[in-house]
Coordinates of C-alpha atoms in Angstrom, one line a residue:
X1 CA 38.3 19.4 -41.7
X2 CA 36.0 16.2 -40.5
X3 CA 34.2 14.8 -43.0
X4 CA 31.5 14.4 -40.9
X5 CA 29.3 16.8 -38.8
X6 CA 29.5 16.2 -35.5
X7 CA 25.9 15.6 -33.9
X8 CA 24.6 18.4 -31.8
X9 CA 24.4 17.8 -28.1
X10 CA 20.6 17.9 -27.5
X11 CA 19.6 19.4 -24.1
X12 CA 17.0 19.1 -21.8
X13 CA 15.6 22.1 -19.1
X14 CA 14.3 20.5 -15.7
X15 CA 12.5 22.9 -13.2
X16 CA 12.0 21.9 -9.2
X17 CA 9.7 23.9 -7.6
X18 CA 10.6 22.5 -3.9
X19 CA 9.4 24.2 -0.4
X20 CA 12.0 27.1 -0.1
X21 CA 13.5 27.2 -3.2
X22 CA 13.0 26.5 -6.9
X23 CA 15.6 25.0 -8.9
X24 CA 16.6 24.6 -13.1
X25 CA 18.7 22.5 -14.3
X26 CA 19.9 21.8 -18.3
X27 CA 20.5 18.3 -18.4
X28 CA 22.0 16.2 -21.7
X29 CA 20.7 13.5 -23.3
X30 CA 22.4 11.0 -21.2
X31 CA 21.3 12.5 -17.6
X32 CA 24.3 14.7 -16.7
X33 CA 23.7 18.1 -15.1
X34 CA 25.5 20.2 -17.6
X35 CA 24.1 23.5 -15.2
X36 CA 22.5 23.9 -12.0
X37 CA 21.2 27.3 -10.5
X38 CA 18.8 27.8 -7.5
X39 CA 16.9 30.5 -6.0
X40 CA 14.8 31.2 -3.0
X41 CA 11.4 31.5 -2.8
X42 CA 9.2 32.9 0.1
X43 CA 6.8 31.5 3.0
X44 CA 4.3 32.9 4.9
X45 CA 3.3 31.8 8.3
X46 CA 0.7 33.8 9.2
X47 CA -0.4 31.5 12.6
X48 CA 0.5 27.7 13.7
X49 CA -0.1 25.2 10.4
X50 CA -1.0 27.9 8.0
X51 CA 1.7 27.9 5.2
X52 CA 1.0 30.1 2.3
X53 CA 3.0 30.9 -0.7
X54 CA 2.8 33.7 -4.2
X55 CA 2.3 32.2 -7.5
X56 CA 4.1 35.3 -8.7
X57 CA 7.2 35.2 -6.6
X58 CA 7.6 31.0 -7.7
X59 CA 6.9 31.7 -11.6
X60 CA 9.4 34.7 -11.3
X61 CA 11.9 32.4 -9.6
X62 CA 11.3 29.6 -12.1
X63 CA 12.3 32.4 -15.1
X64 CA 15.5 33.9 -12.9
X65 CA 17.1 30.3 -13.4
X66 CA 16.0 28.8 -16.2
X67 CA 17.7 31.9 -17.5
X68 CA 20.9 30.7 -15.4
X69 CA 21.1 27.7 -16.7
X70 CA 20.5 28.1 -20.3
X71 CA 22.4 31.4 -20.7
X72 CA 25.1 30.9 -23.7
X73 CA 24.0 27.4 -24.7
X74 CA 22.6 27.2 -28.7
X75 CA 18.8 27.9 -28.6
X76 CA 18.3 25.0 -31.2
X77 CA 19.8 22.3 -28.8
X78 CA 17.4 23.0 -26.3
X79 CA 14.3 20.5 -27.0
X80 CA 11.7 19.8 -23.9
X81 CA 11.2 21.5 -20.8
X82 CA 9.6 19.6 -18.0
X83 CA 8.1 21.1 -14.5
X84 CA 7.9 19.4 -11.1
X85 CA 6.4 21.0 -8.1
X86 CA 5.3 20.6 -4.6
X87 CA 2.1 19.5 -4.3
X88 CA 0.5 22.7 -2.8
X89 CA -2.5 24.6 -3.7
X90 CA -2.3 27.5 -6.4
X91 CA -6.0 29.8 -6.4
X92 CA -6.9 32.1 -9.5
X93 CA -9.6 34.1 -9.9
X94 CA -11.3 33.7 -13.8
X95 CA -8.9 36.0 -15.4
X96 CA -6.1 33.6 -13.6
X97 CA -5.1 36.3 -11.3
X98 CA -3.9 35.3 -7.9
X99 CA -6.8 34.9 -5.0
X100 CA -6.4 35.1 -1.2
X101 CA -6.2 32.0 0.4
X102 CA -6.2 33.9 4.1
X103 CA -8.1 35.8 6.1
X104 CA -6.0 38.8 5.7
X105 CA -7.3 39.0 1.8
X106 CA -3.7 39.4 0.9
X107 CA -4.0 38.2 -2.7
X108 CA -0.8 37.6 -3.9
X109 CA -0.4 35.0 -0.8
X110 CA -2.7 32.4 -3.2
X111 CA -0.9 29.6 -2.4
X112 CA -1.8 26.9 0.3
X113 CA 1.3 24.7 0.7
X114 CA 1.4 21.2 0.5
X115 CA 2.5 21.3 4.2
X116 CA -0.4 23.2 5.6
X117 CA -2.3 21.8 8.3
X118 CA -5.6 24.3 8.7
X119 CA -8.0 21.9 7.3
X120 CA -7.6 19.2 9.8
X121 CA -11.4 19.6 10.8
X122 CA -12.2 19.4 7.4
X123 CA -10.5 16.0 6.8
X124 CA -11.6 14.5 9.6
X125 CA -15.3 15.3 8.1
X126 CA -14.0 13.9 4.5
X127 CA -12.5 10.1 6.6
X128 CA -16.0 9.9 8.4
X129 CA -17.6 9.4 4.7
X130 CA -15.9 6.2 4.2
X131 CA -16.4 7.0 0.2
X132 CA -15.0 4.3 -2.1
X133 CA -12.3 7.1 -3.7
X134 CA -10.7 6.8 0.0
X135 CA -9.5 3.0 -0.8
X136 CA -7.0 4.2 -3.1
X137 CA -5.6 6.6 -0.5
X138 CA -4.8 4.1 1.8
X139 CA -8.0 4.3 2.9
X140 CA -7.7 7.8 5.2
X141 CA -7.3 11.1 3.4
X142 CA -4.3 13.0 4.4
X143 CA -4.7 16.7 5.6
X144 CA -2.0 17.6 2.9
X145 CA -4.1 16.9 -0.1
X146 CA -6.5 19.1 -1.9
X147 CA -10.1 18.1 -1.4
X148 CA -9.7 19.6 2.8
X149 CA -8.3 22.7 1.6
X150 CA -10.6 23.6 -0.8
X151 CA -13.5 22.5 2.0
X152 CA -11.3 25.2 4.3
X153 CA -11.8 27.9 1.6
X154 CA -15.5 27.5 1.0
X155 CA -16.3 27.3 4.3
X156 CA -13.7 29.9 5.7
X157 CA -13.2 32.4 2.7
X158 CA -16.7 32.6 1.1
X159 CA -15.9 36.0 -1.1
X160 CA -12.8 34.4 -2.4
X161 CA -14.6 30.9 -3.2
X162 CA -17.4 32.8 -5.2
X163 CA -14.5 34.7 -7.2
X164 CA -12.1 31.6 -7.9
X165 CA -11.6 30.7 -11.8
X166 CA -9.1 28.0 -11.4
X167 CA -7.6 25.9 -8.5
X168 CA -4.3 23.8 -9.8
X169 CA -1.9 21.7 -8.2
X170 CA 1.5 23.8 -8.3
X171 CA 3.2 21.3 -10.8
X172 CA -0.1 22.1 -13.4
X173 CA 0.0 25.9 -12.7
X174 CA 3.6 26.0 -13.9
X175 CA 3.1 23.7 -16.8
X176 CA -0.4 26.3 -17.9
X177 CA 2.4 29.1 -17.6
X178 CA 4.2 27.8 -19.9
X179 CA 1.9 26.8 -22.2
X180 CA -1.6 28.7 -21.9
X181 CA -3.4 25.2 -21.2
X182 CA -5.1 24.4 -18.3
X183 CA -4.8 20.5 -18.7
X184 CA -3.8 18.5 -15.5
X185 CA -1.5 15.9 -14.9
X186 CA -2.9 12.3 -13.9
X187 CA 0.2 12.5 -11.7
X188 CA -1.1 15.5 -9.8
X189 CA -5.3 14.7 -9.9
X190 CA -4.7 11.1 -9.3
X191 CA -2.5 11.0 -6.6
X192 CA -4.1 14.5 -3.9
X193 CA -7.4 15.2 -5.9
X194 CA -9.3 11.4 -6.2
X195 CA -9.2 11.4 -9.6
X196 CA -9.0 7.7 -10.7
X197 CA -7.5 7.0 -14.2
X198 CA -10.6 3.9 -15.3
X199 CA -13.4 6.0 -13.5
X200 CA -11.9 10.0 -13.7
X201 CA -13.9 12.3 -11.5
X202 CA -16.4 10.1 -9.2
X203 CA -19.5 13.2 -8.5
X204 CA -20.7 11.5 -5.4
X205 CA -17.8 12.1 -3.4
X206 CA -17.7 15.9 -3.8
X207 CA -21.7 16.0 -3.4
X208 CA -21.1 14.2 -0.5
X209 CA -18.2 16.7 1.1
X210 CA -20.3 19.3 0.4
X211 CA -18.4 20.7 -3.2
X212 CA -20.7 20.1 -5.5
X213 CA -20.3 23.4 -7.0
X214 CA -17.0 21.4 -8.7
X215 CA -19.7 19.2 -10.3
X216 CA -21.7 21.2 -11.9
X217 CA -19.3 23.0 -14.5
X218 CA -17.8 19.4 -15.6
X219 CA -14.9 20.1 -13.0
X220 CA -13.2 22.8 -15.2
X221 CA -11.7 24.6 -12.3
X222 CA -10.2 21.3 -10.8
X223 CA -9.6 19.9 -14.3
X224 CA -11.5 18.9 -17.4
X225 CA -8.4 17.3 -19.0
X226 CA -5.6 14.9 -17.9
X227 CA -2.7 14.4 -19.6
X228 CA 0.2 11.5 -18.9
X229 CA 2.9 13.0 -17.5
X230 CA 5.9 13.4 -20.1
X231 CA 3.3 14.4 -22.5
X232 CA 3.3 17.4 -24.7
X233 CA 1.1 20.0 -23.5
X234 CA -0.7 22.4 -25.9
X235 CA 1.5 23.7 -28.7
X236 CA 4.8 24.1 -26.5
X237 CA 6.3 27.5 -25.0
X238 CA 4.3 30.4 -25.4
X239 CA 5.5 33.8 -27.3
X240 CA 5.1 35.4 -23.5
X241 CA 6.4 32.2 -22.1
X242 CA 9.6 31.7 -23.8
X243 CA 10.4 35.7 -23.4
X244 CA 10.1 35.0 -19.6
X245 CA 12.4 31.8 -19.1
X246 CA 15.0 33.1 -22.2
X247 CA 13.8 29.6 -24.1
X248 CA 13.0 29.2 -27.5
X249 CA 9.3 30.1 -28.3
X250 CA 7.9 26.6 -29.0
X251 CA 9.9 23.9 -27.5
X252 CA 8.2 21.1 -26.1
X253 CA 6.4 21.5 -22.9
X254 CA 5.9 18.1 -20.7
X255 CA 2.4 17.2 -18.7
X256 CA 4.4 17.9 -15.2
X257 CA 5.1 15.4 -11.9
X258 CA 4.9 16.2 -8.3
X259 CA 8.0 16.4 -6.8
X260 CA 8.9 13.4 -5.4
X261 CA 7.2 11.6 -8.4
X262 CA 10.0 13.8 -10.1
X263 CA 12.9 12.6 -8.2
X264 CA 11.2 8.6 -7.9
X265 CA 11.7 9.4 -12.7
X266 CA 15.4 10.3 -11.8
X267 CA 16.5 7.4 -9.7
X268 CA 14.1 4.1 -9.8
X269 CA 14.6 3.3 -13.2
X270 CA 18.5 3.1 -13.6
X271 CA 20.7 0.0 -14.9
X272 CA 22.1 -1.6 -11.9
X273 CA 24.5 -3.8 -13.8
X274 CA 27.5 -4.8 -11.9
X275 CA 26.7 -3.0 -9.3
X276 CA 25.7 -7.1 -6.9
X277 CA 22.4 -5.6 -6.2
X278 CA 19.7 -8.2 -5.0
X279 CA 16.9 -6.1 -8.2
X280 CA 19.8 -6.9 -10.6
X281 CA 18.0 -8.9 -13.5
X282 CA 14.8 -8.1 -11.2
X283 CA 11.5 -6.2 -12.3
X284 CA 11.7 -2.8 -11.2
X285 CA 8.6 -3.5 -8.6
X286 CA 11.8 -4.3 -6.4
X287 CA 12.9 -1.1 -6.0
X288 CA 11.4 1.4 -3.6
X289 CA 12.8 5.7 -4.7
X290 CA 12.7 7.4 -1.5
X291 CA 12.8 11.0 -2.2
X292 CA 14.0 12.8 0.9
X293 CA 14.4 17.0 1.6
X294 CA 12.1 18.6 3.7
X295 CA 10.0 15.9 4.0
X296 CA 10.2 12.3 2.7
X297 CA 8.3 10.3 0.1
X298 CA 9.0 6.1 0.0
X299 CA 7.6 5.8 -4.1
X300 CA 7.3 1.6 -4.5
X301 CA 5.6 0.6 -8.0
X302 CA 3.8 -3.0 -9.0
X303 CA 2.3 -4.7 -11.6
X304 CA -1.0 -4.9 -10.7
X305 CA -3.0 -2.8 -7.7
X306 CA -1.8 -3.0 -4.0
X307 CA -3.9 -1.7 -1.2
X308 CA -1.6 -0.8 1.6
X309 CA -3.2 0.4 4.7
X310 CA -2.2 3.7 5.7
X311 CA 0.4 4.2 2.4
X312 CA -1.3 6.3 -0.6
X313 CA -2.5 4.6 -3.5
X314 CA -2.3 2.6 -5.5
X315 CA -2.2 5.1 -8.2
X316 CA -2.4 4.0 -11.8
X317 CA 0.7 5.6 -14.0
X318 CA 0.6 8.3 -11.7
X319 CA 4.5 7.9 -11.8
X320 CA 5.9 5.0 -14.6
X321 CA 3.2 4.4 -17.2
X322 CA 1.4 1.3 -17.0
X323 CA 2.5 0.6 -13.3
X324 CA 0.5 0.8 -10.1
X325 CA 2.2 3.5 -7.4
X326 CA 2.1 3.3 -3.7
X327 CA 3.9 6.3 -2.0
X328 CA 4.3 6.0 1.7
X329 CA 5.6 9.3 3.4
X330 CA 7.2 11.4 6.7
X331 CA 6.1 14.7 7.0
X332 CA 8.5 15.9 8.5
X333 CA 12.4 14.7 7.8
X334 CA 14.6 17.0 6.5
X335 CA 12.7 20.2 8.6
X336 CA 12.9 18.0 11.8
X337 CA 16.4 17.6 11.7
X338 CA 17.0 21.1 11.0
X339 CA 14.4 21.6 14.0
X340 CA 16.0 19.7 16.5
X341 CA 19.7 21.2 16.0
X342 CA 19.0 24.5 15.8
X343 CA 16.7 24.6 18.6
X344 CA 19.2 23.4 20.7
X345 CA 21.0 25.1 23.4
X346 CA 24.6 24.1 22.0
X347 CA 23.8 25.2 18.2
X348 CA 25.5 28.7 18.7
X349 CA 28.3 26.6 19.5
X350 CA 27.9 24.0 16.7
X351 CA 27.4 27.1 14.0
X352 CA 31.2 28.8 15.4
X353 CA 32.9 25.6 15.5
X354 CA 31.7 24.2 12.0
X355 CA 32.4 27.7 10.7
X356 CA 35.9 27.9 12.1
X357 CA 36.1 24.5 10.4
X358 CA 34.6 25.5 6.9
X359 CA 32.8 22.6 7.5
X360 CA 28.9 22.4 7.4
X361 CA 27.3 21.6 10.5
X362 CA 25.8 18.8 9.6
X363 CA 29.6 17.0 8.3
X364 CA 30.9 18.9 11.8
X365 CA 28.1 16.8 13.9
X366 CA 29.2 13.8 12.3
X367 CA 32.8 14.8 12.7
X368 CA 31.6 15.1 16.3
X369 CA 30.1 11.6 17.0
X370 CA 32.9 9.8 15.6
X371 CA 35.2 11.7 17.9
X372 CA 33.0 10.4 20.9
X373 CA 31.9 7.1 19.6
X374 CA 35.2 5.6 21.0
X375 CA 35.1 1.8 20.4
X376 CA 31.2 1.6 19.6
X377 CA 29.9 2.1 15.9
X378 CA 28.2 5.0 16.1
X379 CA 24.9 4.5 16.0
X380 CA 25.2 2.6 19.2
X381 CA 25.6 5.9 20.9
X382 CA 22.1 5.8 21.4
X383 CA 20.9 2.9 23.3
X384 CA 19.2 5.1 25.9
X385 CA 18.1 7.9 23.7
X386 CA 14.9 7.4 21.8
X387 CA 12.5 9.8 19.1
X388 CA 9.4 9.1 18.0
X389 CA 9.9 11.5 15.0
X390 CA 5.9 12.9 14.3
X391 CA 6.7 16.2 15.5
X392 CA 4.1 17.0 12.2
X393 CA 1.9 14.1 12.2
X394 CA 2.1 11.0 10.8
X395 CA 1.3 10.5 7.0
X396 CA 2.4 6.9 7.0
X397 CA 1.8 4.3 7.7
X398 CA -0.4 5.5 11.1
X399 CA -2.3 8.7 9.0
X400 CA -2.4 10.1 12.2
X401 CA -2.0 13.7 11.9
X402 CA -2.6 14.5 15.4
X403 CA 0.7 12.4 16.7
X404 CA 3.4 14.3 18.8
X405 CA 7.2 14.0 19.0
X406 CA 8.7 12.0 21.4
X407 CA 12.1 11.9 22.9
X408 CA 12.9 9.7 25.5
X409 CA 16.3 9.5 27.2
X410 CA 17.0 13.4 27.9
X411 CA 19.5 14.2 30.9
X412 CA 20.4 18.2 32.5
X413 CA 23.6 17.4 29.9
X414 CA 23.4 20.9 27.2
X415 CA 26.7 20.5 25.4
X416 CA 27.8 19.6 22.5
X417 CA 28.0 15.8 22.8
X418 CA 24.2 16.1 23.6
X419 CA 23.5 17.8 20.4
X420 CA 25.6 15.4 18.3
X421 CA 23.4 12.4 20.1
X422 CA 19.8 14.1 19.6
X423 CA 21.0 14.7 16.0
X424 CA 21.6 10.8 15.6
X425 CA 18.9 9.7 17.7
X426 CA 16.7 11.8 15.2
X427 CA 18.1 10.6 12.1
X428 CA 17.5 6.8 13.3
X429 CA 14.3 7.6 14.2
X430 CA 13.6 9.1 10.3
X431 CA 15.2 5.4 9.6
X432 CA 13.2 3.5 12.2
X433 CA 9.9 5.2 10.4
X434 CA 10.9 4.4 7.0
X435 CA 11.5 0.7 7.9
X436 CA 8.2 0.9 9.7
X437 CA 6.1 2.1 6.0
X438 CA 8.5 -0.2 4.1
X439 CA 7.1 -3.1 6.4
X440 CA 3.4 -2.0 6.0
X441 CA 4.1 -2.2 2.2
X442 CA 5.6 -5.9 2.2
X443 CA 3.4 -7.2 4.9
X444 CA 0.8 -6.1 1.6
X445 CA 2.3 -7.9 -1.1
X446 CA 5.5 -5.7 -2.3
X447 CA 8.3 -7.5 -2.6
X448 CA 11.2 -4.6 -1.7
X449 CA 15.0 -5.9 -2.1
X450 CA 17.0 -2.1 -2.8
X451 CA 16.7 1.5 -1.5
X452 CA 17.2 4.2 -4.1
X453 CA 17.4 7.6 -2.2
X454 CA 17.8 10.7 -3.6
X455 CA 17.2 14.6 -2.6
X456 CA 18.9 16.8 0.1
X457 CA 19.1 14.5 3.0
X458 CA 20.7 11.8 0.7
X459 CA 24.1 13.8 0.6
X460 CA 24.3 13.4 4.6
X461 CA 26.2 9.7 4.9
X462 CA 25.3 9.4 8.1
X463 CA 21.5 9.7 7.4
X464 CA 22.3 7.0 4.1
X465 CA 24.0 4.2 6.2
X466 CA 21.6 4.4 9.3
X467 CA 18.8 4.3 6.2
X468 CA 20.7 1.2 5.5
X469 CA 21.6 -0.7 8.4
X470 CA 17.9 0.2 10.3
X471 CA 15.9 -1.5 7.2
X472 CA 18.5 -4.0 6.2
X473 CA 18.7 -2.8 2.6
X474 CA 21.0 -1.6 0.1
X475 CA 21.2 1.8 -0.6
X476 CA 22.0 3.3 -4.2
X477 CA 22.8 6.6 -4.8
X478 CA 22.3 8.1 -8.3
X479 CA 25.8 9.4 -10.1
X480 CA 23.8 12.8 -10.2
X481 CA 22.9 13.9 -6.7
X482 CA 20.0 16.2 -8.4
X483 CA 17.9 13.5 -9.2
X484 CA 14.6 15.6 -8.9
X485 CA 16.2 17.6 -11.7
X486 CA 16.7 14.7 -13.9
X487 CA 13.3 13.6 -13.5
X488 CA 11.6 16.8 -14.6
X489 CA 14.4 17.0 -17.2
X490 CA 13.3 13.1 -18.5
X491 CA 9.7 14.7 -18.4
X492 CA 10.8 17.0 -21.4
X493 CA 13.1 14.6 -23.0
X494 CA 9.8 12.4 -23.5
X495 CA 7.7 15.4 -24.5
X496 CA 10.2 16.2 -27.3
X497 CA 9.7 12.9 -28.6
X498 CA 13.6 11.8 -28.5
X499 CA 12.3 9.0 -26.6
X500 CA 10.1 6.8 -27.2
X501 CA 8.7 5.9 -24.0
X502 CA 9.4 7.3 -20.4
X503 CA 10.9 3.9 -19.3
X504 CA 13.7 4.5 -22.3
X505 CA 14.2 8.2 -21.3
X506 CA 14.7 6.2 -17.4
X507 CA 17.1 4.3 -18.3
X508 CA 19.1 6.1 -20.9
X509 CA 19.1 9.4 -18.3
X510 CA 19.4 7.7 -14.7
X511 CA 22.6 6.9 -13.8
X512 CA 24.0 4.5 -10.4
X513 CA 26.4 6.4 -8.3
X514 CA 27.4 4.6 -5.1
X515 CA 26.1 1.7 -3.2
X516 CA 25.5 1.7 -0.1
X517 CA 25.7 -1.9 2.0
X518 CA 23.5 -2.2 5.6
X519 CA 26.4 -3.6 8.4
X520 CA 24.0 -6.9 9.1
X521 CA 26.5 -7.2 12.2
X522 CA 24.3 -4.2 13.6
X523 CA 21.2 -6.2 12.9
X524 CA 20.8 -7.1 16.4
X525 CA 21.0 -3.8 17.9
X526 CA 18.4 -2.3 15.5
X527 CA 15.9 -4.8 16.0
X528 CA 16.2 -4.0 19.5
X529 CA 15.6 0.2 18.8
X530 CA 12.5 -0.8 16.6
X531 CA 10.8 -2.4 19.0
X532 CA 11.3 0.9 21.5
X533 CA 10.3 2.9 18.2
X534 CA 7.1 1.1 18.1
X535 CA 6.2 1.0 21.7
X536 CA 6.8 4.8 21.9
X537 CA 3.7 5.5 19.8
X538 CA 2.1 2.5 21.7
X539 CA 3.0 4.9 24.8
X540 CA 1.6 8.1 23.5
X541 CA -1.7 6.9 22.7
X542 CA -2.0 5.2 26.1
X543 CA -1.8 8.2 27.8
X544 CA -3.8 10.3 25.6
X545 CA -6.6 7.9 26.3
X546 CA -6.2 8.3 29.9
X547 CA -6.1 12.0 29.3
X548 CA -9.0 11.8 27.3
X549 CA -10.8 9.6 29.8

């Protein structure tokens, strides 16, 4: 017999709440996924850039796998839970039952997603204000943020704006499940409501919208109180609560993050030692998380405020506390790629081949193209095929939602070679755009040496080493490819109080995988495909103004 106890592992539950799916992990102390389960959730797409989701069907979701995940694991090792969510719009009616947010008055469709685009009229109206809360949104609202859509609502679904109780951020909703309080991340309010964290609410700028019904009740339904994320909310799990997610009644409950902010906790902070990185023995203001799935997010944090035109923020400890965020963005990443193949004429043949390989068809394509590269590296299969990837809108650094896509290069060709190269010329162009934000944000006073990349896309090496070779940049890939999961899992680790800070719980919990070197003898080629990136927008504007003419 030991002499000694052995010390009991203590665990940590993260929950993702991402577009289609929601996801739990139970992480350990040291930032390894001990177990991982995932579950879909539904969308509604009731007409073009209306995406609505159910409060009910994500909450049940978020208690199907936390069960998963936790299920024969010791109650009492369990400590903190932390939530992460999309950044979409949850609506409750003043007993915090779900509220229409269509014209259909289906009421358990009470969720406007962060990707919905019906308020474009409405932002547009909130931009032509000029208020001083729009400097620290790169000084142009986005469409995707909350002030438009609730504009949309008042003006669009009176009955359900006279009825409404509550309107959270999804990260917040989850976190008052949990817990029976309605407190509000600064992460969430500061980063797609205006909130500032020296001012708070500013009551001009939503008299001046036209919501100053928000005013008048001290901004309870938007959010009297704003708690750090990583803080403990309320008195932990409810009875009700802990019943629902098979957790022990009690257990620390962390102030949530948005989702990216999530995955920027998971991967930004790690120890890069011996790894020849140029931010080794550098401040982490070097370091740019891109968070990249169905869309992309490009987090970069500094010391002091950075105004970057056309890049959100900068956002006081909306992300690390006691650093300034900037968060540049692409609206549409992974969802265009998936776009583009499958709505190509060769994808029947793509989905029969890949499955005859077991291979997905995503490694198949790249299979493909280095079949047919021949002698060329392969991303100089594309000299004459260009993208100009905004099939959604740009978010950054252009915050031009009314941008097209573009593809340039297109011959009578419909097999699959063609595919493969529209893939590639697609995922360069995702590259191209990220090297065009991360440009916007040094030409402002960041000082960017290393990519950290985590989420979906970041398991695709193709879409890694064009990431790498179009900015010039290392790439680092955390050891844990769920980094989004470690961030919300860090979120509860901190709320336990097993660590003392957030920046300890970083470090301890994020963990270098691989690194990923740019091919600077490519240099020369990429140059050339960023300048065609940037005179394809310079191309679509001219001839909208001669349209418009």
């Amino acid at each position: 017999m030991p002499r000694e106890k052995q010390t009991a592992v203590k665990y940590y539950v993260g929950v993702d709440v991402g577009s289609a799916s929601v996801r739990a992990a139970l992480v350990d102390a040291f930032g390894t996924v001990v177990a991982h389960a995932e579950q879909p959730i539904q969308i509604w797409e009731p007409q073009p850039d209306h995406y609505e989701q159910s409060s009910a069907d994500i909450w049940a979701a978020c208690c199907s796998v936390t069960k998963e995940v936790v299920r024969g694991v010791d109650a009492s090792q369990i400590r903190g839970l932390g939530f992460d969510a999309t950044c979409s719009l949850v609506v409750v009616d003043k007993q915090f039952q779900p509220l229409a947010v269509n014209c259909e008055g289906q009421n358990h469709r009470n969720v406007i997603m962060w990707m919905d685009h019906r308020a474009a009229s409405q932002v547009e109206r909130i931009n032509a204000t000029q208020h001083r809360v729009l400097n620290y949104i790169g000084g142009a609202m986005s469409v995707e943020m909350q002030p438009p859509k609730l504009l949309w609502i008042k003006e669009n679904l009176p009955e359900s704006w006279e009825k409404v109780g509550y309107f959270f951020d999804l990260p917040d909703f989850l976190s008052w499940k949990a817990t029976g309080v309605t407190a509000r991340s600064l992460c969430t309010v500061v980063c797609k409501w205006t909130y500032t964290s020296d001012r708070g609410w500013d009551d001009s700028f939503w008299k001046m919208i036209g919501l100053e019904d928000l005013v008048k009740d001290k901004y309870e339904k938007i959010g009297s109180r704003v708690l750090s994320p990583g803080e403990a909310v309320g008195e932990g799990l409810t009875p009700e609560a802990a019943k629902d997610l098979g957790l022990p009644e009690g257990i620390a409950v962390a102030a949530s993050l948005i989702d990216a902010h999530a995955g920027g906790l998971g991967v930004i902070g790690a120890d890069v030692k011996g790894h020849n990185l140029p931010c080794e023995n550098q401040p982490i203001t070097s370091r740019v998380a891109m968070i990249c799935g169905t869309s992309s997010c490009h987090m970069g944090v500094s010391e002091s405020p950075i105004f970057v035109p056309g890049v959100w923020g900068p956002y006081f400890s909306a992300m690390v506390p006691g650093l300034w965020l900037n968060e540049g963005g692409q609206s549409a990443t992974g969802k265009l790629i998936d776009h583009v193949v499958r709505g190509h004429v060769a994808f029947p043949e793509l989905e029969a081949k890949a499955a005859a390989s077991a291979h997905s068809i995503y490694t198949y394509l790249n299979s493909h193209l280095d079949l047919i590269k021949k002698s060329l590296p392969v991303g100089f299969l594309t000299v004459d095929l260009h993208v100009w990837p905004d099939f959604h809108g740009n978010r950054s650094p252009l915050t031009d939602l009314t941008l097209k896509g573009m593809v340039v290069g297109l011959t009578l060709s419909r097999g699959l070679d063609e595919l493969a190269l529209i893939y590639l010329a697609t995922i360069q162009a995702i590259a191209l755009g990220t090297r065009h934000i991360l440009e916007a944000m040094q030409a402002a006073g960041h000082d960017i040496t290393t990519l950290f990349l985590c989420g979906g896309l970041s398991k695709n090496p193709l879409f890694v080493q064009m990431h790498a070779d179009i900015t010039g940049k290392p790439v680092v890939l955390s050891k844990e490819v769920e980094s989004v999961l470690v961030g919300a899992a860090i979120l509860g680790a901190c709320a336990s109080g097993d660590f003392a800070s957030i920046q300890e719980a970083m470090a301890r919990m994020g963990k270098v995988g691989r690194v990923v070197q740019p091919n600077h003898e490519h240099k020369r080629f990429y140059d050339k495909k960023y300048k065609v990136f940037l005179k394809l927008v310079e191309h679509q504007r001219e001839y909208r103004s001669i349209m418009n003419s």
